[in-house]
Amino acid sequence: RIGVRYINKVLIRSDSIDLGRYLHFGLAVPHGMEGDLQGFHDRAEFVHRDGVKVVLNHQNIQDAPGKSGFLLDIDVMAENLSADTTSAVMERVDDLHAREGKVFETLITDESRRLFDE
């Protein structure tokens, strides 16, 4: 088994998070829910047709007073590679890395992209 994993820390200058502004995936807060969202943890698994698995975890973090944020953990993995050559495995790593990048770009919003430019 091999995998590529990226853990991204996204910070927001606010005491609470409206996740829909920053991610196209995850917890939906019901309309009418009172109070600010202070904590969450969400996990999902996706399996591609070729057996590659993508595991997404995201959860809130409290970085400092007046700042909140979340971790976006993307783990992309392939199994059953025991007969592959080193060269084939490295090509697979490159493929997994490209898939991770595509997942990341699919998940984040333009609002998140603006945060990265700050």
Coordinates of N, CA, C and O in Angstrom, one line a residue:
R1 N 0.8 -1.2 0.0 CA 0.0 0.0 0.0 C 0.9 1.2 0.0 O 1.9 1.3 0.7
I2 N 0.5 2.2 -0.8 CA 1.2 3.5 -0.8 C 0.1 4.6 -0.7 O -1.0 4.4 -1.1
G3 N 0.6 5.7 -0.3 CA -0.4 6.8 -0.2 C 0.3 8.2 -0.2 O 1.5 8.3 0.0
V4 N -0.5 9.2 -0.5 CA -0.1 10.6 -0.4 C -1.0 11.3 0.5 O -2.3 11.1 0.3
R5 N -0.5 12.0 1.5 CA -1.4 12.7 2.4 C -1.0 14.1 2.6 O 0.2 14.4 2.8
Y6 N -1.9 15.0 2.6 CA -1.7 16.4 2.8 C -2.7 16.9 3.9 O -3.8 16.6 3.9
I7 N -2.1 17.6 4.9 CA -3.0 18.1 6.0 C -2.8 19.7 5.9 O -1.7 20.2 6.0
N8 N -3.9 20.3 5.5 CA -3.9 21.7 5.3 C -4.6 22.5 6.5 O -5.7 22.1 6.9
K9 N -4.0 23.5 7.0 CA -4.5 24.3 8.1 C -5.0 25.6 7.5 O -4.2 26.3 6.9
V10 N -6.3 25.9 7.6 CA -6.9 27.1 7.1 C -7.4 27.9 8.3 O -8.2 27.5 9.1
L11 N -6.8 29.1 8.4 CA -7.2 30.0 9.5 C -8.0 31.2 9.0 O -7.8 31.7 7.9
I12 N -9.0 31.6 9.8 CA -9.9 32.6 9.5 C -10.0 33.6 10.7 O -10.0 33.2 11.8
R13 N -10.0 34.9 10.4 CA -10.0 35.9 11.4 C -11.4 36.1 11.9 O -12.1 37.1 11.5
S14 N -11.9 35.2 12.6 CA -13.3 35.2 13.2 C -13.4 34.2 14.3 O -12.6 33.2 14.4
D15 N -14.3 34.4 15.2 CA -14.5 33.5 16.3 C -15.4 32.3 15.9 O -15.4 31.3 16.6
S16 N -16.1 32.4 14.7 CA -16.9 31.3 14.3 C -16.7 31.1 12.8 O -16.1 32.0 12.1
I17 N -17.1 29.9 12.3 CA -16.9 29.6 10.9 C -18.2 29.3 10.1 O -19.0 28.6 10.6
D18 N -18.3 29.9 9.0 CA -19.4 29.5 8.1 C -18.7 28.6 7.0 O -18.1 29.1 6.0
L19 N -18.8 27.3 7.2 CA -18.0 26.4 6.4 C -18.3 26.5 4.9 O -17.5 26.3 4.1
G20 N -19.6 26.8 4.6 CA -20.0 26.9 3.2 C -19.3 28.0 2.4 O -19.2 27.9 1.2
R21 N -18.7 28.9 3.2 CA -17.9 30.0 2.5 C -16.6 29.5 2.1 O -15.9 30.0 1.2
Y22 N -16.1 28.4 2.7 CA -14.7 28.0 2.5 C -14.5 26.6 1.9 O -13.5 26.3 1.3
L23 N -15.6 25.8 2.0 CA -15.5 24.4 1.5 C -16.8 24.0 0.7 O -17.9 24.5 1.1
H24 N -16.6 23.2 -0.3 CA -17.8 22.7 -1.1 C -18.2 21.4 -0.5 O -18.9 20.6 -1.2
F25 N -17.8 21.0 0.6 CA -18.0 19.7 1.2 C -18.1 19.8 2.7 O -17.4 20.6 3.3
G26 N -19.0 19.0 3.3 CA -18.9 18.9 4.8 C -20.2 19.3 5.5 O -21.3 19.2 4.9
L27 N -20.1 19.6 6.7 CA -21.2 19.8 7.6 C -22.1 20.9 7.1 O -21.6 22.0 6.8
A28 N -23.4 20.7 7.1 CA -24.4 21.7 6.7 C -25.1 22.0 8.0 O -25.7 21.2 8.7
V29 N -25.1 23.3 8.4 CA -25.8 23.7 9.6 C -27.2 24.0 9.2 O -27.5 24.8 8.3
P30 N -28.2 23.4 9.9 CA -29.6 23.6 9.5 C -30.0 25.1 9.7 O -29.6 25.7 10.7
H31 N -30.8 25.6 8.8 CA -31.4 26.9 8.9 C -32.1 27.0 10.2 O -32.9 26.1 10.5
G32 N -31.9 28.1 10.9 CA -32.6 28.3 12.2 C -31.8 27.8 13.4 O -32.3 28.0 14.5
M33 N -30.7 27.1 13.2 CA -29.9 26.7 14.3 C -29.3 27.9 15.0 O -28.7 28.7 14.4
E34 N -29.6 28.0 16.3 CA -29.1 29.1 17.1 C -27.6 28.9 17.5 O -27.2 27.8 17.8
G35 N -26.9 30.0 17.6 CA -25.5 30.0 18.1 C -24.5 29.9 17.0 O -24.9 29.6 15.8
D36 N -23.3 30.1 17.3 CA -22.2 30.0 16.4 C -21.6 28.6 16.4 O -21.5 28.0 17.5
L37 N -21.2 28.1 15.3 CA -20.6 26.8 15.2 C -19.2 26.9 15.9 O -18.4 27.7 15.4
Q38 N -19.0 26.1 16.9 CA -17.7 26.2 17.6 C -16.9 24.9 17.4 O -15.7 25.0 17.6
G39 N -17.4 23.8 17.0 CA -16.7 22.6 16.9 C -17.3 21.6 15.9 O -18.5 21.5 15.9
F40 N -16.5 20.9 15.2 CA -17.0 19.8 14.3 C -15.8 18.9 14.0 O -14.6 19.2 14.1
H41 N -16.2 17.7 13.6 CA -15.2 16.7 13.0 C -16.0 15.9 12.0 O -17.0 15.3 12.4
D42 N -15.5 15.8 10.8 CA -16.2 15.0 9.7 C -15.2 14.2 9.0 O -14.1 14.5 8.8
R43 N -15.7 13.0 8.6 CA -14.9 12.0 7.8 C -15.7 11.4 6.7 O -16.9 11.1 6.9
A44 N -15.1 11.3 5.5 CA -15.7 10.6 4.4 C -14.7 9.8 3.6 O -13.5 10.2 3.6
E45 N -15.1 8.7 3.0 CA -14.3 7.9 2.2 C -14.9 7.8 0.8 O -16.1 7.5 0.7
F46 N -14.0 7.9 -0.2 CA -14.5 7.7 -1.6 C -13.5 6.7 -2.2 O -12.3 6.8 -2.0
V47 N -14.1 5.8 -3.0 CA -13.3 4.8 -3.8 C -13.5 5.0 -5.2 O -14.6 5.0 -5.7
H48 N -12.4 5.3 -6.0 CA -12.4 5.4 -7.4 C -12.6 4.1 -8.1 O -12.4 3.0 -7.5
R49 N -13.0 4.1 -9.3 CA -13.3 2.9 -10.1 C -12.1 2.0 -10.1 O -12.2 0.7 -10.2
D50 N -10.9 2.5 -10.1 CA -9.6 1.7 -10.2 C -9.2 1.3 -8.8 O -8.1 0.7 -8.6
G51 N -10.0 1.5 -7.7 CA -9.6 1.1 -6.4 C -8.9 2.1 -5.5 O -8.7 1.8 -4.3
V52 N -8.5 3.2 -6.1 CA -7.8 4.2 -5.3 C -8.8 4.8 -4.3 O -9.9 5.1 -4.7
K53 N -8.4 4.9 -3.1 CA -9.3 5.4 -2.0 C -8.8 6.8 -1.6 O -7.6 7.1 -1.5
V54 N -9.8 7.7 -1.4 CA -9.6 9.0 -0.9 C -10.3 9.1 0.4 O -11.5 8.9 0.5
V55 N -9.6 9.5 1.5 CA -10.2 9.6 2.8 C -10.0 11.1 3.1 O -8.9 11.7 3.1
L56 N -11.2 11.7 3.4 CA -11.2 13.2 3.8 C -11.6 13.3 5.3 O -12.5 12.7 5.7
N57 N -10.8 14.0 6.0 CA -11.1 14.4 7.4 C -11.0 15.9 7.5 O -10.1 16.5 6.9
H58 N -12.0 16.5 8.1 CA -11.8 17.9 8.5 C -12.5 18.2 9.8 O -13.4 17.5 10.2
Q59 N -11.8 19.1 10.5 CA -12.3 19.4 11.8 C -11.9 20.9 12.2 O -11.0 21.4 11.5
N60 N -12.6 21.4 13.1 CA -12.3 22.8 13.5 C -11.0 22.8 14.4 O -10.6 21.8 15.0
I61 N -10.4 24.0 14.4 CA -9.3 24.3 15.3 C -9.5 25.7 15.8 O -10.0 26.6 15.2
Q62 N -9.0 25.9 17.0 CA -9.0 27.2 17.7 C -7.6 27.6 17.7 O -6.8 27.0 18.5
D63 N -7.1 28.5 16.9 CA -5.7 28.9 16.8 C -5.3 29.9 17.9 O -4.3 29.7 18.5
A64 N -6.1 30.9 18.0 CA -5.8 32.0 18.9 C -7.1 32.8 19.1 O -8.0 32.7 18.3
P65 N -7.1 33.7 20.2 CA -8.3 34.5 20.3 C -8.6 35.3 19.1 O -7.7 35.9 18.5
G66 N -9.9 35.3 18.6 CA -10.2 36.0 17.4 C -9.9 35.3 16.1 O -10.2 35.8 15.1
K67 N -9.4 34.1 16.2 CA -9.1 33.3 15.0 C -9.6 31.9 15.2 O -9.5 31.3 16.3
S68 N -10.2 31.4 14.2 CA -10.6 30.0 14.2 C -10.2 29.5 12.8 O -9.7 30.2 12.0
G69 N -10.5 28.2 12.6 CA -10.2 27.6 11.3 C -10.5 26.2 11.3 O -11.2 25.6 12.2
F70 N -9.9 25.5 10.3 CA -10.1 24.1 10.2 C -8.9 23.4 9.6 O -8.1 24.0 8.9
L71 N -8.8 22.1 9.9 CA -7.9 21.2 9.2 C -8.6 20.5 8.1 O -9.7 20.0 8.3
L72 N -7.9 20.4 6.9 CA -8.4 19.7 5.8 C -7.4 18.6 5.5 O -6.3 18.9 5.0
D73 N -7.7 17.4 5.9 CA -6.8 16.2 5.8 C -7.2 15.4 4.6 O -8.3 14.8 4.6
I74 N -6.4 15.3 3.6 CA -6.7 14.5 2.4 C -5.7 13.4 2.2 O -4.5 13.6 2.1
D75 N -6.1 12.1 2.3 CA -5.3 11.0 2.2 C -5.7 10.2 1.0 O -6.9 9.7 0.9
V76 N -4.8 10.0 0.0 CA -5.1 9.3 -1.2 C -4.2 8.0 -1.3 O -3.0 8.2 -1.1
M77 N -4.8 6.8 -1.4 CA -4.0 5.6 -1.3 C -4.4 4.6 -2.3 O -5.5 4.5 -2.8
A78 N -3.4 3.7 -2.6 CA -3.5 2.6 -3.5 C -3.0 1.4 -2.9 O -2.0 1.4 -2.1
E79 N -3.6 0.2 -3.1 CA -3.2 -1.1 -2.5 C -2.8 -2.1 -3.6 O -3.0 -1.8 -4.8
N80 N -2.3 -3.2 -3.1 CA -2.0 -4.4 -4.0 C -0.9 -4.0 -5.0 O -1.1 -4.3 -6.2
L81 N 0.2 -3.4 -4.6 CA 1.3 -3.0 -5.5 C 2.5 -3.9 -5.3 O 3.5 -3.6 -5.9
S82 N 2.4 -5.1 -4.7 CA 3.5 -5.9 -4.3 C 4.3 -6.4 -5.6 O 5.5 -6.5 -5.5
A83 N 3.7 -6.5 -6.7 CA 4.4 -7.0 -7.9 C 4.9 -5.9 -8.8 O 5.6 -6.2 -9.8
D84 N 4.6 -4.7 -8.4 CA 5.1 -3.5 -9.2 C 6.6 -3.3 -9.1 O 7.1 -3.5 -8.0
T85 N 7.2 -2.7 -10.1 CA 8.6 -2.3 -10.0 C 8.7 -1.0 -9.3 O 7.7 -0.3 -9.2
T86 N 9.9 -0.6 -8.9 CA 10.1 0.7 -8.3 C 9.6 1.8 -9.2 O 9.0 2.8 -8.8
S87 N 9.9 1.7 -10.5 CA 9.5 2.7 -11.4 C 8.0 2.8 -11.5 O 7.4 3.9 -11.5
A88 N 7.3 1.7 -11.5 CA 5.8 1.7 -11.6 C 5.2 2.3 -10.3 O 4.2 3.0 -10.4
V89 N 5.9 2.0 -9.2 CA 5.4 2.5 -7.9 C 5.5 4.1 -7.9 O 4.6 4.8 -7.5
M90 N 6.6 4.6 -8.4 CA 6.9 6.0 -8.4 C 5.9 6.7 -9.3 O 5.4 7.8 -9.1
E91 N 5.6 6.1 -10.5 CA 4.5 6.6 -11.4 C 3.2 6.7 -10.6 O 2.4 7.6 -10.8
R92 N 2.9 5.7 -9.8 CA 1.7 5.6 -9.1 C 1.7 6.7 -8.0 O 0.6 7.4 -7.8
V93 N 2.8 7.0 -7.4 CA 2.9 8.1 -6.4 C 2.6 9.4 -7.1 O 1.8 10.3 -6.6
D94 N 3.1 9.6 -8.3 CA 2.8 10.9 -9.1 C 1.3 11.0 -9.4 O 0.7 12.0 -9.3
D95 N 0.7 9.8 -9.7 CA -0.7 9.8 -10.0 C -1.5 10.2 -8.7 O -2.5 11.0 -8.8
L96 N -1.1 9.6 -7.6 CA -1.8 9.9 -6.3 C -1.7 11.3 -6.0 O -2.7 12.0 -5.5
H97 N -0.5 11.9 -6.2 CA -0.3 13.3 -5.9 C -1.2 14.2 -6.7 O -1.8 15.2 -6.3
A98 N -1.3 13.9 -8.0 CA -2.2 14.6 -8.9 C -3.6 14.5 -8.5 O -4.4 15.5 -8.5
R99 N -4.0 13.3 -8.1 CA -5.4 13.2 -7.6 C -5.7 14.0 -6.3 O -6.7 14.6 -6.2
E100 N -4.7 14.0 -5.4 CA -4.8 14.8 -4.2 C -5.0 16.3 -4.5 O -5.9 16.9 -4.0
G101 N -4.2 16.8 -5.5 CA -4.4 18.2 -5.9 C -5.7 18.5 -6.5 O -6.3 19.5 -6.2
K102 N -6.3 17.5 -7.3 CA -7.6 17.7 -7.8 C -8.7 17.7 -6.7 O -9.6 18.5 -6.8
V103 N -8.5 16.8 -5.8 CA -9.5 16.8 -4.7 C -9.5 18.1 -3.9 O -10.5 18.7 -3.6
F104 N -8.3 18.6 -3.6 CA -8.1 19.8 -2.9 C -8.8 21.0 -3.6 O -9.6 21.7 -3.0
E105 N -8.5 21.1 -4.9 CA -9.1 22.2 -5.7 C -10.6 22.0 -5.8 O -11.3 23.0 -5.9
T106 N -11.1 20.8 -5.8 CA -12.5 20.6 -5.9 C -13.2 21.0 -4.6 O -14.3 21.5 -4.6
L107 N -12.5 20.8 -3.4 CA -13.1 21.1 -2.1 C -13.2 22.6 -1.7 O -14.1 23.0 -1.1
I108 N -12.1 23.3 -2.1 CA -12.0 24.7 -1.6 C -12.8 25.7 -2.5 O -13.0 25.5 -3.7
T109 N -13.2 26.8 -1.8 CA -13.9 27.8 -2.6 C -13.0 29.0 -2.9 O -11.8 29.0 -2.4
D110 N -13.5 29.9 -3.7 CA -12.6 31.1 -4.0 C -12.3 31.9 -2.7 O -11.3 32.5 -2.6
E111 N -13.2 31.8 -1.7 CA -13.0 32.5 -0.5 C -11.8 31.9 0.2 O -10.9 32.6 0.8
S112 N -11.6 30.6 0.2 CA -10.5 29.9 0.7 C -9.2 30.4 0.0 O -8.2 30.6 0.6
R113 N -9.3 30.4 -1.3 CA -8.1 30.8 -2.1 C -7.7 32.2 -1.8 O -6.5 32.5 -1.7
R114 N -8.6 33.1 -1.5 CA -8.3 34.5 -1.1 C -7.5 34.4 0.3 O -6.6 35.2 0.5
L115 N -7.9 33.5 1.2 CA -7.1 33.4 2.5 C -5.7 33.0 2.2 O -4.8 33.5 2.9
F116 N -5.5 32.2 1.2 CA -4.1 31.7 1.0 C -3.2 32.8 0.5 O -2.0 32.8 0.6
D117 N -3.8 33.8 -0.2 CA -3.1 34.9 -0.7 C -2.7 36.0 0.3 O -1.9 36.9 0.0
E118 N -3.3 35.9 1.5 CA -3.0 36.9 2.5 C -1.7 36.8 3.1 O -1.1 35.8 3.2

